[in-house]
Short mmCIF file of C-alpha atoms and ligand atoms in Angstrom, two decimals:
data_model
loop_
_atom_site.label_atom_id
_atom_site.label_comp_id
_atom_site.label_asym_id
_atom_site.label_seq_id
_atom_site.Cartn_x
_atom_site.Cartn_y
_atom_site.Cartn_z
CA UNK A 2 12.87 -26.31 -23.07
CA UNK A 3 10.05 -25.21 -21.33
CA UNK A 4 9.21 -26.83 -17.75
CA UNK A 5 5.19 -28.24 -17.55
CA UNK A 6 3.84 -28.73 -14.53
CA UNK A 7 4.91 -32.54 -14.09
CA UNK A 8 8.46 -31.45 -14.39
CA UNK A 9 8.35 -28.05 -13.28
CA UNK A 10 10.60 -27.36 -10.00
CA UNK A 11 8.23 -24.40 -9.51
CA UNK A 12 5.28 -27.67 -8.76
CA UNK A 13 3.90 -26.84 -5.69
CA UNK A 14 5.16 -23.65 -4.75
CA UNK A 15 3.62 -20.39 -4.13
CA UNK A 16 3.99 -17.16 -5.82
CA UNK A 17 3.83 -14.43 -3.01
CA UNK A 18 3.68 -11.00 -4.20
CA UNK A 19 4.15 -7.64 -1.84
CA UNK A 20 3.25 -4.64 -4.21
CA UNK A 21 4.18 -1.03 -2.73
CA UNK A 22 3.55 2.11 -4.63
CA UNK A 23 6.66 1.89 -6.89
CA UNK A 24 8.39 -1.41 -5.61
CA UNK A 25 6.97 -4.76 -6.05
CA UNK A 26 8.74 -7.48 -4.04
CA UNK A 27 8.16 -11.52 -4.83
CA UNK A 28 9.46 -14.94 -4.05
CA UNK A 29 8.70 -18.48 -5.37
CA UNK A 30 8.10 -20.67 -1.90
CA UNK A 31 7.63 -23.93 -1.27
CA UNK A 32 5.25 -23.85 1.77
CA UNK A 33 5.82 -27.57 2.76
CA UNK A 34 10.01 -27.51 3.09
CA UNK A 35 10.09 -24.06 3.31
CA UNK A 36 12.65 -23.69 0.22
CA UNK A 37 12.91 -20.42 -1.81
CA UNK A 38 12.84 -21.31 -5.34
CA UNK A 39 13.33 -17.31 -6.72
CA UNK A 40 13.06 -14.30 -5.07
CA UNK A 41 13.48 -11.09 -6.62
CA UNK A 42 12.89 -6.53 -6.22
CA UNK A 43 11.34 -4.52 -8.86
CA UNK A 44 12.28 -0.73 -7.79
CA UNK A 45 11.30 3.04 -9.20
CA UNK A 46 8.21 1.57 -11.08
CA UNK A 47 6.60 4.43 -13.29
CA UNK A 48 10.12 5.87 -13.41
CA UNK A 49 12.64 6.38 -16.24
CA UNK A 50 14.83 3.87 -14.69
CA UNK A 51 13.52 0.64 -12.95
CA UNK A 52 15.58 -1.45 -11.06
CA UNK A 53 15.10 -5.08 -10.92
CA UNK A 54 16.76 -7.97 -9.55
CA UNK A 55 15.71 -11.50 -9.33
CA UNK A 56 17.05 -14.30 -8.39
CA UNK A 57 16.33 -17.72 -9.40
CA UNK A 58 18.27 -21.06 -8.29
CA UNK A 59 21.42 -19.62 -7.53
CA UNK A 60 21.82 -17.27 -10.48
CA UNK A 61 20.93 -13.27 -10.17
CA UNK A 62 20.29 -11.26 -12.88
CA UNK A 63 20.23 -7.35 -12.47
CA UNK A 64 18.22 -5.00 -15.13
CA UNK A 65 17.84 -1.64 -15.54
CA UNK A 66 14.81 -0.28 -17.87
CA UNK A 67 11.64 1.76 -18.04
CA UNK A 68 8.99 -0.14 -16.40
CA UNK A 69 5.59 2.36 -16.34
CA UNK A 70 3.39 0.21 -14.00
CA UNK A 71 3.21 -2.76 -11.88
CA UNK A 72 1.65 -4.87 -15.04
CA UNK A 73 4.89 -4.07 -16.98
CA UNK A 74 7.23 -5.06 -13.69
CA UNK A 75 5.74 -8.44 -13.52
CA UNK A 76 5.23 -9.25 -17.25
CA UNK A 77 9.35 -8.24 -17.18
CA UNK A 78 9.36 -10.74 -13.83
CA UNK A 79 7.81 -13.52 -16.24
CA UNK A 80 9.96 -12.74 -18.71
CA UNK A 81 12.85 -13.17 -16.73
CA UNK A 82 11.32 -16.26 -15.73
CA UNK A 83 11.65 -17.62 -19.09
CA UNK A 84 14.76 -16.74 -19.79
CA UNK A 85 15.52 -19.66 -17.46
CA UNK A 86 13.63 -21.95 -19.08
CA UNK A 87 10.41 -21.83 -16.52
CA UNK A 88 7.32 -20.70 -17.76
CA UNK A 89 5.55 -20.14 -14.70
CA UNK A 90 1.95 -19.44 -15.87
CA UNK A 91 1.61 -23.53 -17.14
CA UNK A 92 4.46 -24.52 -14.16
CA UNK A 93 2.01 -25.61 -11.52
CA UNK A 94 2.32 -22.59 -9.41
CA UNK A 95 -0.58 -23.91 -6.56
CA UNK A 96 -1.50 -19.73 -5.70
CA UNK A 97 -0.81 -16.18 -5.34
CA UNK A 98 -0.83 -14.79 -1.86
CA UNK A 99 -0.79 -10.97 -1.85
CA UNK A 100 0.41 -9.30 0.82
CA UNK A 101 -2.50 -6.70 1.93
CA UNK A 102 -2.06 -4.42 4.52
CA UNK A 103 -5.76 -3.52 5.86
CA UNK A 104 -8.49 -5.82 5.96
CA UNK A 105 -10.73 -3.58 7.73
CA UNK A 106 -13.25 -5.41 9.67
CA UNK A 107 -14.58 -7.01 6.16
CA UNK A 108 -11.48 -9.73 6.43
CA UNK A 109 -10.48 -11.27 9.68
CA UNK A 110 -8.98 -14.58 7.58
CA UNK A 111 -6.50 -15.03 3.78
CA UNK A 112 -9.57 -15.08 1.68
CA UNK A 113 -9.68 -15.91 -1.97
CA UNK A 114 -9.55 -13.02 -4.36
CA UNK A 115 -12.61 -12.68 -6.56
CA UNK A 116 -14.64 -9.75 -8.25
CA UNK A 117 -16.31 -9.07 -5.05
CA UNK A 118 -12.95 -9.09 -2.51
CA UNK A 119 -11.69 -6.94 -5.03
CA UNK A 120 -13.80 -4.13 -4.75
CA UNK A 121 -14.41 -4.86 -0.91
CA UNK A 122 -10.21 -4.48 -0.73
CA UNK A 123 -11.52 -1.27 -2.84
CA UNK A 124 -14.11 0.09 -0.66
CA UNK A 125 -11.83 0.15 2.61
CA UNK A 126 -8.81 1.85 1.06
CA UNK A 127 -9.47 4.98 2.29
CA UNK A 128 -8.20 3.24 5.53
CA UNK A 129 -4.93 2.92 4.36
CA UNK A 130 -4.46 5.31 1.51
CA UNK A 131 -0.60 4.64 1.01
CA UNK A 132 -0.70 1.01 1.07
CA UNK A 133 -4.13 -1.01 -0.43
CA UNK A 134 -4.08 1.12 -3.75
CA UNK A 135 -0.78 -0.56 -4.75
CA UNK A 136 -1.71 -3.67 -3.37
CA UNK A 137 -4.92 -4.01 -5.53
CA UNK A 138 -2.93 -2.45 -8.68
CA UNK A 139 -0.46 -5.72 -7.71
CA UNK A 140 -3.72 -8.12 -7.31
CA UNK A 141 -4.89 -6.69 -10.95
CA UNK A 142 -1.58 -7.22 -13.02
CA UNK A 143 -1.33 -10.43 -11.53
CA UNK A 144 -4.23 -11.58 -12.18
CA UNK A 145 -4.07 -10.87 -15.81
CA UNK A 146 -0.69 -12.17 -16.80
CA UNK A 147 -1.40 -15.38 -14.12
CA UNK A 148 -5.28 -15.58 -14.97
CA UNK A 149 -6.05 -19.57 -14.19
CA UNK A 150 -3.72 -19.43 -10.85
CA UNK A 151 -6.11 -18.62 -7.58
CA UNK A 152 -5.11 -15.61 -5.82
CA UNK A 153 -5.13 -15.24 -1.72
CA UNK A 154 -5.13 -12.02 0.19
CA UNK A 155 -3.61 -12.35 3.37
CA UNK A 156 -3.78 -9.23 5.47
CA UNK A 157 -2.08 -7.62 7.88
CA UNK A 158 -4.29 -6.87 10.41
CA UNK A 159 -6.27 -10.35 10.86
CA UNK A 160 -4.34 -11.35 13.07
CA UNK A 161 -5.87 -8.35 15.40
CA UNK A 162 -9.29 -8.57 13.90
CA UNK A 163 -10.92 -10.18 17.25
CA UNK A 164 -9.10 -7.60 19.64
CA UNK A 165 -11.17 -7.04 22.84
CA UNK A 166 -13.42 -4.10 22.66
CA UNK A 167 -11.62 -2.18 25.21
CA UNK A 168 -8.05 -2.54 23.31
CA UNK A 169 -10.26 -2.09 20.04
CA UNK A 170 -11.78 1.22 20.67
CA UNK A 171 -10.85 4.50 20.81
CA UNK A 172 -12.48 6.91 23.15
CA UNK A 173 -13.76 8.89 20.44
CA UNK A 174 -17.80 9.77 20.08
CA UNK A 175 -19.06 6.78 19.21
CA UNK A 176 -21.11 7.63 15.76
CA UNK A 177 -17.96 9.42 14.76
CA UNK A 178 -16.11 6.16 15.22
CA UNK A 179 -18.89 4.31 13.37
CA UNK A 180 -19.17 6.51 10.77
CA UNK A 181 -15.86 6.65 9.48
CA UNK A 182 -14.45 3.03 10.71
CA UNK A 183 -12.48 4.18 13.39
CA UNK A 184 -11.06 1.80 15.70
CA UNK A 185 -7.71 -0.23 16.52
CA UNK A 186 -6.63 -2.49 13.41
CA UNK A 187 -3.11 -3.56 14.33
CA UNK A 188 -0.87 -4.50 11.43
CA UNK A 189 2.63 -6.83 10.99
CA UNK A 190 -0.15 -9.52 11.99
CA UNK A 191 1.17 -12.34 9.83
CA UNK A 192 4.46 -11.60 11.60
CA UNK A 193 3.08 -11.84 14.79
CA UNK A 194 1.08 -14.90 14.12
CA UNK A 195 4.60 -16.46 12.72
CA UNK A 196 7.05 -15.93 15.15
CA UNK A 197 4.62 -16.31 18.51
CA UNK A 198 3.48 -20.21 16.99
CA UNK A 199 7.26 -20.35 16.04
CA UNK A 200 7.80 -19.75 19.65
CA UNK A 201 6.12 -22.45 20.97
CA UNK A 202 7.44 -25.10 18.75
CA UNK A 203 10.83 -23.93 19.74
CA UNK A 204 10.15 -24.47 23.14
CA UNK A 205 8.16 -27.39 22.78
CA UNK A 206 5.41 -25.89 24.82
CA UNK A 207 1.73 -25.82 23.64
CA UNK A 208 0.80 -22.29 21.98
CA UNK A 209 -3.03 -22.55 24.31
CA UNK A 210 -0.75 -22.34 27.19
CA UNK A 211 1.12 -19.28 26.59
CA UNK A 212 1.18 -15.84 27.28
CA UNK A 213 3.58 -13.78 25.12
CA UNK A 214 4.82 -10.65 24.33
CA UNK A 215 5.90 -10.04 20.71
CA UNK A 216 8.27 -7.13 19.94
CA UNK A 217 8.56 -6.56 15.96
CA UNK A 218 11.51 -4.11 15.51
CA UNK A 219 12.18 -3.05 12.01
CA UNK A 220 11.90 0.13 10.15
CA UNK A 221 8.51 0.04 11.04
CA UNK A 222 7.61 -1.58 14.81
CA UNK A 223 5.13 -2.67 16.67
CA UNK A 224 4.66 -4.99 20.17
CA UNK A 225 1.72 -6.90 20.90
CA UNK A 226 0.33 -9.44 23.83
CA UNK A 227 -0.78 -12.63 22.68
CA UNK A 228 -1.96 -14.81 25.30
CA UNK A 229 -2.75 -18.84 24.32
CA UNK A 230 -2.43 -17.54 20.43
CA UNK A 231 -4.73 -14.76 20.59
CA UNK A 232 -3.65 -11.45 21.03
CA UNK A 233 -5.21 -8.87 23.53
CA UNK A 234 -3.71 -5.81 23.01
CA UNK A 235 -1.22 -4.30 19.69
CA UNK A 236 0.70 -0.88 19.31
CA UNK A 237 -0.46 0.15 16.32
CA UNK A 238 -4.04 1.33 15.57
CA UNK A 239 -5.92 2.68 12.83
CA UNK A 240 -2.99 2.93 10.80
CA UNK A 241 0.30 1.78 11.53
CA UNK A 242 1.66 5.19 12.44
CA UNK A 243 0.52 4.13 16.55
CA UNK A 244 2.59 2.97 18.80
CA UNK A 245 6.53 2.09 18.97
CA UNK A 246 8.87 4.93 17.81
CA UNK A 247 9.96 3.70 14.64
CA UNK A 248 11.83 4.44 12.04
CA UNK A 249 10.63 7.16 10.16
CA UNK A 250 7.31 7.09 12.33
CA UNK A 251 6.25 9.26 15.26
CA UNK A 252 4.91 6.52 16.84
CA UNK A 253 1.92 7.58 19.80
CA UNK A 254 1.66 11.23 19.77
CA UNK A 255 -0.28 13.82 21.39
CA UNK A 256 -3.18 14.68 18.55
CA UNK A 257 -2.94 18.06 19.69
CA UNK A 258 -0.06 18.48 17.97
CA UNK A 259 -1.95 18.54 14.91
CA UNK A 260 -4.00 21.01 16.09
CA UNK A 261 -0.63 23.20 17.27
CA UNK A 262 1.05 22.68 13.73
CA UNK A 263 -2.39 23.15 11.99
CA UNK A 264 -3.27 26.67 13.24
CA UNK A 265 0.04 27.79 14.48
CA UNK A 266 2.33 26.24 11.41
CA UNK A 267 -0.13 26.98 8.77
CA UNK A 268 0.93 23.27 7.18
CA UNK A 269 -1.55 21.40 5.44
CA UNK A 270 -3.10 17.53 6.55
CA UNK A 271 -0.70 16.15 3.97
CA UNK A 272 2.22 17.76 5.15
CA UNK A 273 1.91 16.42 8.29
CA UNK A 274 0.87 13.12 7.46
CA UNK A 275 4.53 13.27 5.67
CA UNK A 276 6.05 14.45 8.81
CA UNK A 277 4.49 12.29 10.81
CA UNK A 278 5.60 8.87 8.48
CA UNK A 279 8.05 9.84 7.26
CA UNK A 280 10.33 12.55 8.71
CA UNK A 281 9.16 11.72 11.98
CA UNK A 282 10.78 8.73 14.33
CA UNK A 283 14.61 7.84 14.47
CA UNK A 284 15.23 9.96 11.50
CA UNK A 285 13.51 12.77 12.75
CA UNK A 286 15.17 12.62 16.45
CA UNK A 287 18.60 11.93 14.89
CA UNK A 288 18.43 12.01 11.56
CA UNK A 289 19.12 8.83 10.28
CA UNK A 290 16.79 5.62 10.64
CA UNK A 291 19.60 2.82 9.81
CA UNK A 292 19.57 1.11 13.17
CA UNK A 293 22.97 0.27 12.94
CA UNK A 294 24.44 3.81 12.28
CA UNK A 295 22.54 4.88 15.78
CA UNK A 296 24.34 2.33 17.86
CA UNK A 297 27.30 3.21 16.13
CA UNK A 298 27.21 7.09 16.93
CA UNK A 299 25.48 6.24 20.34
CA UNK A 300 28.71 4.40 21.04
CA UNK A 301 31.01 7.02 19.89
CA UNK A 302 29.13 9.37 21.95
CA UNK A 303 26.83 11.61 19.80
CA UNK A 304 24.12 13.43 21.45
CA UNK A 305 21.36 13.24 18.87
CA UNK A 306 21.86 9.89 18.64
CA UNK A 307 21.73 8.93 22.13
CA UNK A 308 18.98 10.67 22.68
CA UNK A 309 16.87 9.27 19.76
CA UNK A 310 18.39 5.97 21.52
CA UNK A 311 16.56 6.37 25.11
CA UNK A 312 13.40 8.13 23.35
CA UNK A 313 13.05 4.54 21.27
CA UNK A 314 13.70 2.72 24.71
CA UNK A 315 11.78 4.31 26.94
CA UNK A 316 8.67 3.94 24.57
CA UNK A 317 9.38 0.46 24.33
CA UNK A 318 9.80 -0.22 27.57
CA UNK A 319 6.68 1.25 28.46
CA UNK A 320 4.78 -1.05 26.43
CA UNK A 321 6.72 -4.13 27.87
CA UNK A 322 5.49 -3.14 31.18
CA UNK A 323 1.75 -2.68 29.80
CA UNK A 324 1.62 -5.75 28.79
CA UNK A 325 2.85 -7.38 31.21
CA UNK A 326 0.60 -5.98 33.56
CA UNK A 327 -2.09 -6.56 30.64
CA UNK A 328 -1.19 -10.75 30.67
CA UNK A 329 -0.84 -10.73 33.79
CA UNK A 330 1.87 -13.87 33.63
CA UNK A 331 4.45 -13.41 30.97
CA UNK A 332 5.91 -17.05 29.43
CA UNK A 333 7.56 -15.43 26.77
CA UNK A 334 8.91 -12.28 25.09
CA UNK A 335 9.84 -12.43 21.59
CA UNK A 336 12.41 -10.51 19.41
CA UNK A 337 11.48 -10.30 15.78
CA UNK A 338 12.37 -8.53 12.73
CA UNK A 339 15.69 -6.66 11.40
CA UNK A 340 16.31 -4.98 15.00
CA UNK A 341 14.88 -6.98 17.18
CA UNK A 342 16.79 -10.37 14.92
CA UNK A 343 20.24 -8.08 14.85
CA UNK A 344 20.71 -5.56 16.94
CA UNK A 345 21.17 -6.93 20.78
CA UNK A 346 22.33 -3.65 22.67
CA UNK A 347 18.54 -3.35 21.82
CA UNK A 348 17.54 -6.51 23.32
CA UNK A 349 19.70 -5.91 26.24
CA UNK A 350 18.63 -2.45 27.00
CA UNK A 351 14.80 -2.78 26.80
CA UNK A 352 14.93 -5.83 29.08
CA UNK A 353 17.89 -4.42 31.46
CA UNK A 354 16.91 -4.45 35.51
CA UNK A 355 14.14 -6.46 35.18
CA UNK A 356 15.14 -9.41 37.49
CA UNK A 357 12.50 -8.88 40.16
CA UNK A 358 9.98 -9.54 37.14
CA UNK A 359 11.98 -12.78 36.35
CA UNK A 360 13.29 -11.28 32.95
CA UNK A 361 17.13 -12.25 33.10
CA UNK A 362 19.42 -11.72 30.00
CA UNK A 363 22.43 -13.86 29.16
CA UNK A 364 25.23 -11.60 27.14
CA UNK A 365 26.93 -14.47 25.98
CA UNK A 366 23.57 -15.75 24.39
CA UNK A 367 22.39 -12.63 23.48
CA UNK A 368 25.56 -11.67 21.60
CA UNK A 369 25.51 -14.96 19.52
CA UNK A 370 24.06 -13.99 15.56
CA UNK A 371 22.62 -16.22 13.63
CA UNK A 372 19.06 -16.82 11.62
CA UNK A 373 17.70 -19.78 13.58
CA UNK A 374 15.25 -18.85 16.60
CA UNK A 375 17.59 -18.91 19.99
CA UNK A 376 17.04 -18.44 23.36
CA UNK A 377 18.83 -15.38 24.94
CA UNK A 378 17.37 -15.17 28.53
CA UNK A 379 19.23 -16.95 31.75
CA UNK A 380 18.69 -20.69 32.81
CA UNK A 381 17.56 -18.56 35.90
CA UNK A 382 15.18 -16.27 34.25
CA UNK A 383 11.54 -16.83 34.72
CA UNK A 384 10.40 -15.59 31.36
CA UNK A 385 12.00 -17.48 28.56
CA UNK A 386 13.55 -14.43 26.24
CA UNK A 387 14.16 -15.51 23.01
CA UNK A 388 14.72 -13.88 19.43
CA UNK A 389 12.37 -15.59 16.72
CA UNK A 390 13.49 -14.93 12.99
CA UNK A 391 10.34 -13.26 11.19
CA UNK A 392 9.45 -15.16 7.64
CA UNK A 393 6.30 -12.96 6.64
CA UNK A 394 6.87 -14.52 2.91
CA UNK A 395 6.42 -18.03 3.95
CA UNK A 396 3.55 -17.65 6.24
CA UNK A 397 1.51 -15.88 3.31
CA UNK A 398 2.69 -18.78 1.30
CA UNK A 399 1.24 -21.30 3.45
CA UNK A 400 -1.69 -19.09 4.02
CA UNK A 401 -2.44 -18.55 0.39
CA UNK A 402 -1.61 -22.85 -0.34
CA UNK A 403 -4.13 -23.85 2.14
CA UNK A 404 -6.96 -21.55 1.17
CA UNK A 405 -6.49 -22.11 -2.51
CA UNK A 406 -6.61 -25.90 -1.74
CA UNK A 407 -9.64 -26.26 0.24
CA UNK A 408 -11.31 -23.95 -2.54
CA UNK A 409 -10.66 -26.42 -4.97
P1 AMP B 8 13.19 -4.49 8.69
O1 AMP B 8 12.19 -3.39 8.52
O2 AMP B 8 12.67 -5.64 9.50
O3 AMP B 8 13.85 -4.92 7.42
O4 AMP B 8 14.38 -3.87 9.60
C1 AMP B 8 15.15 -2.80 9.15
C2 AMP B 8 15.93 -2.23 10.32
O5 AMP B 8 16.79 -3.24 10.88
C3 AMP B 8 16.84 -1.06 9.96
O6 AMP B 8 16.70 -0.03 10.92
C4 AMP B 8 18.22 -1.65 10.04
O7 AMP B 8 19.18 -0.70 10.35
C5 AMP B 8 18.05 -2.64 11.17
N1 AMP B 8 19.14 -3.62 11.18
C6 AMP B 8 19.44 -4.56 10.25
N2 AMP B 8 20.57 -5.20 10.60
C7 AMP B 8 21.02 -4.65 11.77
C8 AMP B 8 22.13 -4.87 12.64
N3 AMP B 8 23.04 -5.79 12.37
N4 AMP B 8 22.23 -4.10 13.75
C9 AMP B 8 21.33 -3.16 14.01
N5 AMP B 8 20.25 -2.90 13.24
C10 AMP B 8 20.09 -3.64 12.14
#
């Protein structure tokens, strides 16, 4: 039988929807108790072999077929939905929310997708060549298999879009910048946003009164300083290749080098935008970008690895002590995201010897895993340290809920 809407367990719920260039990532939310109805991974779209797996209610299902575009992966996605008996265009889904990484300075809020956001998501691509394309080409299918359900983009960089002018801007000519939109973005903003709110409910403290530091470690990173909600100041820039060493990232780096590899290497702007994302970073220091293999060869005593190890520290250190300088007072600082949630030699390390700025670690604490948000820092340490599980699905879910129900 097929669920309707007045029996449907999907009532309610949001479909979010992260489209990269060949992977397409979705869950079913709930944004009100936070439950995760399905959840599922297309892989290797447009190749001969597609992987998918979704998950729905407790059961998985894994497929492997040819899948030549994003349309294709999620008419297979509503297939699958079927299969289980929920046909999800006529099951009350409430909204989309897509997952868009630059917003330019045309979005600074989740705005409902129409004709015109479309081809304003269009216009600014160029800003993020790697990234909005597939997000649109996710937008489109969407829209066509899921035509009566409204559709929120929530982007990545609002969070940043009201950065002061002197974190904003580059010094770079100034009709140059205007020209071609040049200026600080910042990105991981819905992660941000999350876990420094998060923060304050955890600690019962009200968001207006504090100043934070948020450090997102995953494959790709990025700090920022938030103070009373708003942030000041972000690592990454234009594009999210600023900033934090990160995985396969450079992270900041002399432009010259450009220049150097340019005219002395003979390589071409595209290869070193590919060295620079994505042989660049851990794996390029080390070669490997799995956190977890570094600490591992770091403990057994490989040079690369350590190496790599204090080159990610020191830069991230660095940018602790900016902004702390940049806030002024520190209340918080905030580990988020698959190393800063897992990895707490990490944690340990980038806060080590800071007791004279009241920054005090507890081992015990900070060895304890698990996915709740925790506090790791000392009853004796000034600044409250804690580590704040990310959830960048559910805060696009709630985003997309509440703009698609004051549009209706
Ligand atoms: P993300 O991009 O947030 O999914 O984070 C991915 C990164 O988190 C990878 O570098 C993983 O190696 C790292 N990571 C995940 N689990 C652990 C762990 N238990 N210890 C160290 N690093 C981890």
């Amino acid at each position: 039988m097929t669920d309707t809407a007045e029996n449907s367990p999907i009532d309610g719920t949001v479909l979010v929807v992260n489209a990269g260039s060949s992977s397409l990532k979705y869950q079913v939310i709930h944004p009100g108790d936070e439950e995760v109805v399905a959840d599922g991974l297309v892989e290797r779209i447009g190749e001969t072999t597609s992987k998918v797996t979704h998950w729905y209610r407790g059961d998985e299902v894994k497929r492997e077929c040819e899948l030549a575009d994003h349309q294709a992966a999620i008419a297979l996605v509503l297939e699958l939905f079927q299969d289980s008996g929920v046909d999800i265009a006529e099951s009350g889904l409430s909204a989309v929310g897509h997952r868009v990484v630059h917003g330019g300075r045309s979005f600074s809020q989740p705005t409902l997708i129409d004709e015109k956001v479309r081809s304003e998501i269009e216009r600014i691509s160029p800003l993020a060549p790697l990234h909005n394309p597939p997000n649109l080409v996710g937008i489109e299918a969407v829209s066509k298999l899921l035509p009566d359900v409204p559709a929120v983009a929530v982007f990545d960089t609002a969070f940043f879009s009201d950065l002061p002018a002197e974190a904003a801007n580059y010094a770079l000519d100034r009709e140059v910048a205007e020209e071609y939109a040049i200026r600080r973005y910042g990105f991981h903003g819905t992660s941000h946003e999350f876990v420094s709110q998060l923060a304050a409910e955890f600690l019962e403290r009200d968001l207006a009164d504090l100043n934070q530091i948020v450090l997102h470690l995953g494959n790709g990173a990025s700090a920022s300083a938030v103070r009373g909600g708003t942030p000041i100041d972000t690592t990454m820039g234009m594009t999210p290749l600023e900033g934090l060493v990160m995985g396969t990232r450079t992270g900041d780096i002399d432009a010259g080098i450009v220049f150097q590899l340019s005219r002395v290497g003979g390589m071409s702007i595209d290869e070193i935008d590919k060295l620079f994302n994505k042989q660049s970073g851990l794996k390029g220091l080390c070669g490997e970008n799995d956190f977890r293999a570094i600490l591992e060869r770091v403990e057994a005593g490989d040079e690369d690895a350590d190496r790599a190890y204090r080159v990610y520290l020191h830069r991230l250190r660095r940018y602790i002590g900016a902004y702390m300088i940049e806030l002024g007072r520190v209340d918080t600082i905030i580990f988020t995201a698959g190393v800063g949630e897992n990895a707490a030699p990490v944690r340990a390390d980038s806060l080590a010897d800071l007791e004279g700025y009241g920054i005090v670690i507890d081992p015990e604490r900070n060895a304890v895993r698990n996915g709740e948000p925790r506090r790791i820092s000392a009853d004796d340490s000034r600044v409250e340290v804690l580590v704040v599980p990310t959830n960048e699905e559910l805060a696009i879910a709630r985003a997309a809920s509440s703009v698609a129900r004051s549009a209706r």
